[in-house]
mmCIF file of C-alpha atoms and ligand atoms in Angstrom:
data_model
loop_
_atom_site.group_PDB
_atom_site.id
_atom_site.type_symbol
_atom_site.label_atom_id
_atom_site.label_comp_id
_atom_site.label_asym_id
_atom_site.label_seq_id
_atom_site.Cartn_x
_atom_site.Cartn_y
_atom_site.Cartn_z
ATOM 1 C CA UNK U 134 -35.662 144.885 -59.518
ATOM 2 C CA UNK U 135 -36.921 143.649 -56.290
ATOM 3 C CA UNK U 136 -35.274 140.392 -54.964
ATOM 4 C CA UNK U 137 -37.263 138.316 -54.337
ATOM 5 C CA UNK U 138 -37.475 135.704 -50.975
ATOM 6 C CA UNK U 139 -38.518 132.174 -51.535
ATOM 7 C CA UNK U 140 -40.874 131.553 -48.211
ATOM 8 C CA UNK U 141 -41.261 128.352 -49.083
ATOM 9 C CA UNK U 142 -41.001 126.104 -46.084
ATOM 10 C CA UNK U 143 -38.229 124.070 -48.193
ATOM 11 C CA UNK U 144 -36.326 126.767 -48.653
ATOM 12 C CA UNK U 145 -32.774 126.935 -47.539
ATOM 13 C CA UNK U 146 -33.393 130.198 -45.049
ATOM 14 C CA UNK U 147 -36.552 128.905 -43.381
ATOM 15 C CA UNK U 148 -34.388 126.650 -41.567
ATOM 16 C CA UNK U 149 -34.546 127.999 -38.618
ATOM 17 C CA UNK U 150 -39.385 127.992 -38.758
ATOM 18 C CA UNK U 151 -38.811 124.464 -40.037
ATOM 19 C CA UNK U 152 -37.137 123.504 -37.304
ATOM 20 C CA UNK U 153 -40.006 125.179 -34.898
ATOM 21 C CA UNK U 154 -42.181 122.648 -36.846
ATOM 22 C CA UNK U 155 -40.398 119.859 -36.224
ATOM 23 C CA UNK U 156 -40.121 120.248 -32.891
ATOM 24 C CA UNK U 157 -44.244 120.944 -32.618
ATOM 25 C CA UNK U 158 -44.668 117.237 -34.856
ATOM 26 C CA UNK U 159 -41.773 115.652 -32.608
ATOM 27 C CA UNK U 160 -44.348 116.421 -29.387
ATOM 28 C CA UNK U 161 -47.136 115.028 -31.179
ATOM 29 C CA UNK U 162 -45.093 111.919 -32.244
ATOM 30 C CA UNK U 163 -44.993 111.283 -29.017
ATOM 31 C CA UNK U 164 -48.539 112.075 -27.723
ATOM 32 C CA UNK U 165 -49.274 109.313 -30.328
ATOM 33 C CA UNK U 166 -47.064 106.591 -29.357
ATOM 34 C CA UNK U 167 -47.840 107.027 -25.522
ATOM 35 C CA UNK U 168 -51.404 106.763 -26.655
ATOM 36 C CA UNK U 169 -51.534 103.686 -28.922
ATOM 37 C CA UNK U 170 -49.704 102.151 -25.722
ATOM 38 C CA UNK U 171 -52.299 103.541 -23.358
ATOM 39 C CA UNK U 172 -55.140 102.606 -25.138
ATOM 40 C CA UNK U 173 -53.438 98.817 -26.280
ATOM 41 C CA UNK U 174 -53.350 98.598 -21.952
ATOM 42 C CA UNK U 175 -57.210 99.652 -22.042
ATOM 43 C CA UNK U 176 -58.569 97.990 -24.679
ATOM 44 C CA UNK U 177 -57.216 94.556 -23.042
ATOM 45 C CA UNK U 178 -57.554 95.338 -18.906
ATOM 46 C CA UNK U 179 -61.205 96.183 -18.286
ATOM 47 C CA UNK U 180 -63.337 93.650 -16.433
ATOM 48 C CA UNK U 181 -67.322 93.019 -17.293
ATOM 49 C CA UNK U 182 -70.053 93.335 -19.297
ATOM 50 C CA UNK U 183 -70.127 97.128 -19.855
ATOM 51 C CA UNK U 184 -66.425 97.716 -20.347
ATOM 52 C CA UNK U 185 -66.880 95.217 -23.790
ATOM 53 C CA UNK U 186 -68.083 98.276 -25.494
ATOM 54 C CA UNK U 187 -64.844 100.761 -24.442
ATOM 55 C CA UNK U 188 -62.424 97.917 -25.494
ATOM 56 C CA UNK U 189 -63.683 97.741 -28.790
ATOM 57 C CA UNK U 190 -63.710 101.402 -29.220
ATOM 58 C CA UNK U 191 -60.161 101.729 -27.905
ATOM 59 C CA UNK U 192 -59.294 98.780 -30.077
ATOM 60 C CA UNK U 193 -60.085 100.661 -33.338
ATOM 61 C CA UNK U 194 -58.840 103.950 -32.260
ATOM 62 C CA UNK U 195 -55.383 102.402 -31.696
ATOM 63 C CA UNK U 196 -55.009 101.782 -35.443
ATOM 64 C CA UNK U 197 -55.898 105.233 -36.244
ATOM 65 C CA UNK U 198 -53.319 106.197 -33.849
ATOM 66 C CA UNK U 199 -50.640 104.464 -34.721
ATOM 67 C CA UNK U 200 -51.720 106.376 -38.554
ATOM 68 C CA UNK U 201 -51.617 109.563 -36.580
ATOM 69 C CA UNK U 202 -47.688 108.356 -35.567
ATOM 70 C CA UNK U 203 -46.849 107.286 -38.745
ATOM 71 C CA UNK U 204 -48.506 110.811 -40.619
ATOM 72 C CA UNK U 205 -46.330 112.763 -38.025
ATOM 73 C CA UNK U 206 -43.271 110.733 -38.529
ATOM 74 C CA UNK U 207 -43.132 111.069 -42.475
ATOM 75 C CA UNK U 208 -43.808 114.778 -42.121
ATOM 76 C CA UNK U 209 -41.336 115.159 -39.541
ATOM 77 C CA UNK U 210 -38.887 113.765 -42.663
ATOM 78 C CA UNK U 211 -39.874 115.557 -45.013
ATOM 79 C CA UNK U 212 -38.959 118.881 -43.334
ATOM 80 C CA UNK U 213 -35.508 117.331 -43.145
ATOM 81 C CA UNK U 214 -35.940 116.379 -39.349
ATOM 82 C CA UNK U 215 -35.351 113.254 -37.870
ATOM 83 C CA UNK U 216 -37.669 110.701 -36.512
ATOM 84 C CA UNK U 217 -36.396 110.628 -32.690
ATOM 85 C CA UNK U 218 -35.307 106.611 -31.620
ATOM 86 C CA UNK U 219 -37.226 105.244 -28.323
ATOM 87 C CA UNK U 220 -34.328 106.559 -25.838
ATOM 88 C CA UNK U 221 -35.981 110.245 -26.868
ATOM 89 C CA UNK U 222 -39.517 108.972 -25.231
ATOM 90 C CA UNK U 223 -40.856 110.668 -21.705
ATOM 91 C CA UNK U 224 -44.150 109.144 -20.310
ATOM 92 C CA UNK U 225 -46.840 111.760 -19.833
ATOM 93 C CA UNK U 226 -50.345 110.188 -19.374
ATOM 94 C CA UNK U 227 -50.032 109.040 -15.741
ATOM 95 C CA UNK U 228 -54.074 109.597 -16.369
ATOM 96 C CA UNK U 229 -54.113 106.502 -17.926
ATOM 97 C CA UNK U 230 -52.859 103.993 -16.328
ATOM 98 C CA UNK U 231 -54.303 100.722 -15.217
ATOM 99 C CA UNK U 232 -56.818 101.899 -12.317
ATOM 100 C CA UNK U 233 -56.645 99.702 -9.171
ATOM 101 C CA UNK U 234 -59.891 97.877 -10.013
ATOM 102 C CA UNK U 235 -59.619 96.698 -13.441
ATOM 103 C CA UNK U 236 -63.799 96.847 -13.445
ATOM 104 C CA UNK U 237 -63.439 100.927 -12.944
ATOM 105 C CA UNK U 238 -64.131 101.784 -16.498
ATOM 106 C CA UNK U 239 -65.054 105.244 -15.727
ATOM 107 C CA UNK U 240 -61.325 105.575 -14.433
ATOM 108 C CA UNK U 241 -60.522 104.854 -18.158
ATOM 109 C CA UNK U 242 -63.215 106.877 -19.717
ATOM 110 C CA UNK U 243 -62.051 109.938 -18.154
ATOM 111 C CA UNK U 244 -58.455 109.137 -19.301
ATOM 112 C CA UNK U 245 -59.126 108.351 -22.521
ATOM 113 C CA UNK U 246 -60.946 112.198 -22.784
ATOM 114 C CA UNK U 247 -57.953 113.269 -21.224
ATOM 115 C CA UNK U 248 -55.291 112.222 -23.968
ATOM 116 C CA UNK U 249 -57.811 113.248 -26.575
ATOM 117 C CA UNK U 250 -58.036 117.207 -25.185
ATOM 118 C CA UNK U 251 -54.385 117.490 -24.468
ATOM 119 C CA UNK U 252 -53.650 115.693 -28.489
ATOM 120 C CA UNK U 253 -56.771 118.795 -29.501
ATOM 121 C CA UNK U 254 -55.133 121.407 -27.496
ATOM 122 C CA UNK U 255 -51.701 120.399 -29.274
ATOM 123 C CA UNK U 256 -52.765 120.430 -32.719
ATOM 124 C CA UNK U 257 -54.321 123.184 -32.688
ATOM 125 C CA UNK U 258 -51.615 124.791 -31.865
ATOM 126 C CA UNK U 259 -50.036 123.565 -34.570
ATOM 127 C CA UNK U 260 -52.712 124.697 -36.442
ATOM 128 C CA UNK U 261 -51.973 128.167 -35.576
ATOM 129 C CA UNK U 262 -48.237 127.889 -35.750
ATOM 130 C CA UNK U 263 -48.330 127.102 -39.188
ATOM 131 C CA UNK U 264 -50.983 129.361 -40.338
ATOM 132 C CA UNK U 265 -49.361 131.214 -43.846
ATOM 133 C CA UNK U 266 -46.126 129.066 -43.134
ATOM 134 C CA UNK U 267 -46.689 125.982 -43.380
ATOM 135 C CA UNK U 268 -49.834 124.493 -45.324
ATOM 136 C CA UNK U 269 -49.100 120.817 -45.564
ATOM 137 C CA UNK U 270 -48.391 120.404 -42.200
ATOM 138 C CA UNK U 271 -51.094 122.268 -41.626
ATOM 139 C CA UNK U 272 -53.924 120.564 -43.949
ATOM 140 C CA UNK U 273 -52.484 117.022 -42.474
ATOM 141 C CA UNK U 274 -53.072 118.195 -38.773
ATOM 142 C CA UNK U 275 -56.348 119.237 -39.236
ATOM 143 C CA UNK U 276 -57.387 116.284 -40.191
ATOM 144 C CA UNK U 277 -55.713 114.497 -37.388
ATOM 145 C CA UNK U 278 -57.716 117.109 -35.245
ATOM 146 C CA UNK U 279 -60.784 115.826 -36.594
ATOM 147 C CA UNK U 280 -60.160 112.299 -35.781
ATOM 148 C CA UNK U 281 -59.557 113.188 -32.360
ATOM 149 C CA UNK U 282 -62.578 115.814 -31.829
ATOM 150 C CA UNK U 283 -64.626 112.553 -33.276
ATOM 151 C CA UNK U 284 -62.576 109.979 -30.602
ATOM 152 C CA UNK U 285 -63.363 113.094 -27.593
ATOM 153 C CA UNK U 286 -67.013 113.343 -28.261
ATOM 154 C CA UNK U 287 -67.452 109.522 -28.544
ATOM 155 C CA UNK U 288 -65.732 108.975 -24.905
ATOM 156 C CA UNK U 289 -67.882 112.378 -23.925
ATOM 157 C CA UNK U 290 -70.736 109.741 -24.524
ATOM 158 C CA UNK U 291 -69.747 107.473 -23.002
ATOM 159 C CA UNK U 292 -68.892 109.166 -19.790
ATOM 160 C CA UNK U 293 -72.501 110.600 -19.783
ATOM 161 C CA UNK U 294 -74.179 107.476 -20.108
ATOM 162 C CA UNK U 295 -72.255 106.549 -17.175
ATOM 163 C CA UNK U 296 -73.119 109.505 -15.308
ATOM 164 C CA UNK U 297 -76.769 108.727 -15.880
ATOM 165 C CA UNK U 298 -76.507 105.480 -15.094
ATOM 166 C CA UNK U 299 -75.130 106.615 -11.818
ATOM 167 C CA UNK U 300 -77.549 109.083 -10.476
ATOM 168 C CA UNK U 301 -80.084 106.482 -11.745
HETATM 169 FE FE1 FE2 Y 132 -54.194 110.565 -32.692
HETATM 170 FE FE1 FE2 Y 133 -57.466 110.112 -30.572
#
């Protein structure tokens, strides 16, 4: 009879691809905390008329965000991993920090569609990485990916109108 080998990501001998995982949700942990602190900085510093719009939007997206955390954290458990403390966390999104003028909202536009293609880029790797290995983690990080494809192509908009604006 033909012994049979539980793949199950649970399983005792798929430490060593659960761990892999971990690592990949770890990153995006992080992505997500940097970003609900970026976009708490945004949604408060812009100056005028035109940037009311952008706060708002930034406003909303941080609670999604901070969801996005919280999804990756209690995944990162459940694959018997550890949620890392804040002596673990690296800054990464020099993009987004408070531009010089605090009325250069494009400045912040453009970071904002920054963080959301590196988060895409990311996830979709994780996408791959658990394709046939791991389809919780995968199911839950697609539809993180959608939130942030939706939070790209609104900022996308944004920058265009700006553009427009511009040439006049
Ligand atoms: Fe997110
Ligand atoms: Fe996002």
């Amino acid at each position: 009879m033909a012994v049979r080998t539980d793949t199950s990501i649970m399983a005792p001998e798929q430490r060593e691809q659960r761990e892999e995982i971990v690592e990949l949700l770890t990153k995006a942990y992080w992505m997500e905390i940097e970003t609900v602190m970026s976009y708490i900085a945004n949604s408060v510093n812009p100056d005028g008329v035109r940037a009311q719009e952008i706060k708002e939007s930034l406003e909303k997206d941080i609670q999604e965000e901070l969801g996005h955390a919280q999804q990756f954290a209690e995944r990162i458990k459940e694959l018997y991993g550890v949620v890392p403390g804040s002596d673990e966390f690296a800054a990464e999104q020099s993009y987004l920090q408070p531009p010089e003028d605090q009325i250069d909202v494009v400045h912040v536009i453009k970071g904002v569609i920054e963080a959301e293609r590196g988060a895409i880029e990311h996830y979709s790797h994780i996408v791959e990485a658990t394709e046939s290995v791991d389809m919780v983690t995968q199911d839950m990080v697609i539809d993180i990916l959608r939130d942030e494809q939706g939070h790209l192509r609104l900022f996308e908009g944004f920058l265009r109108e700006y553009e427009a604006e511009r040439r006049g």
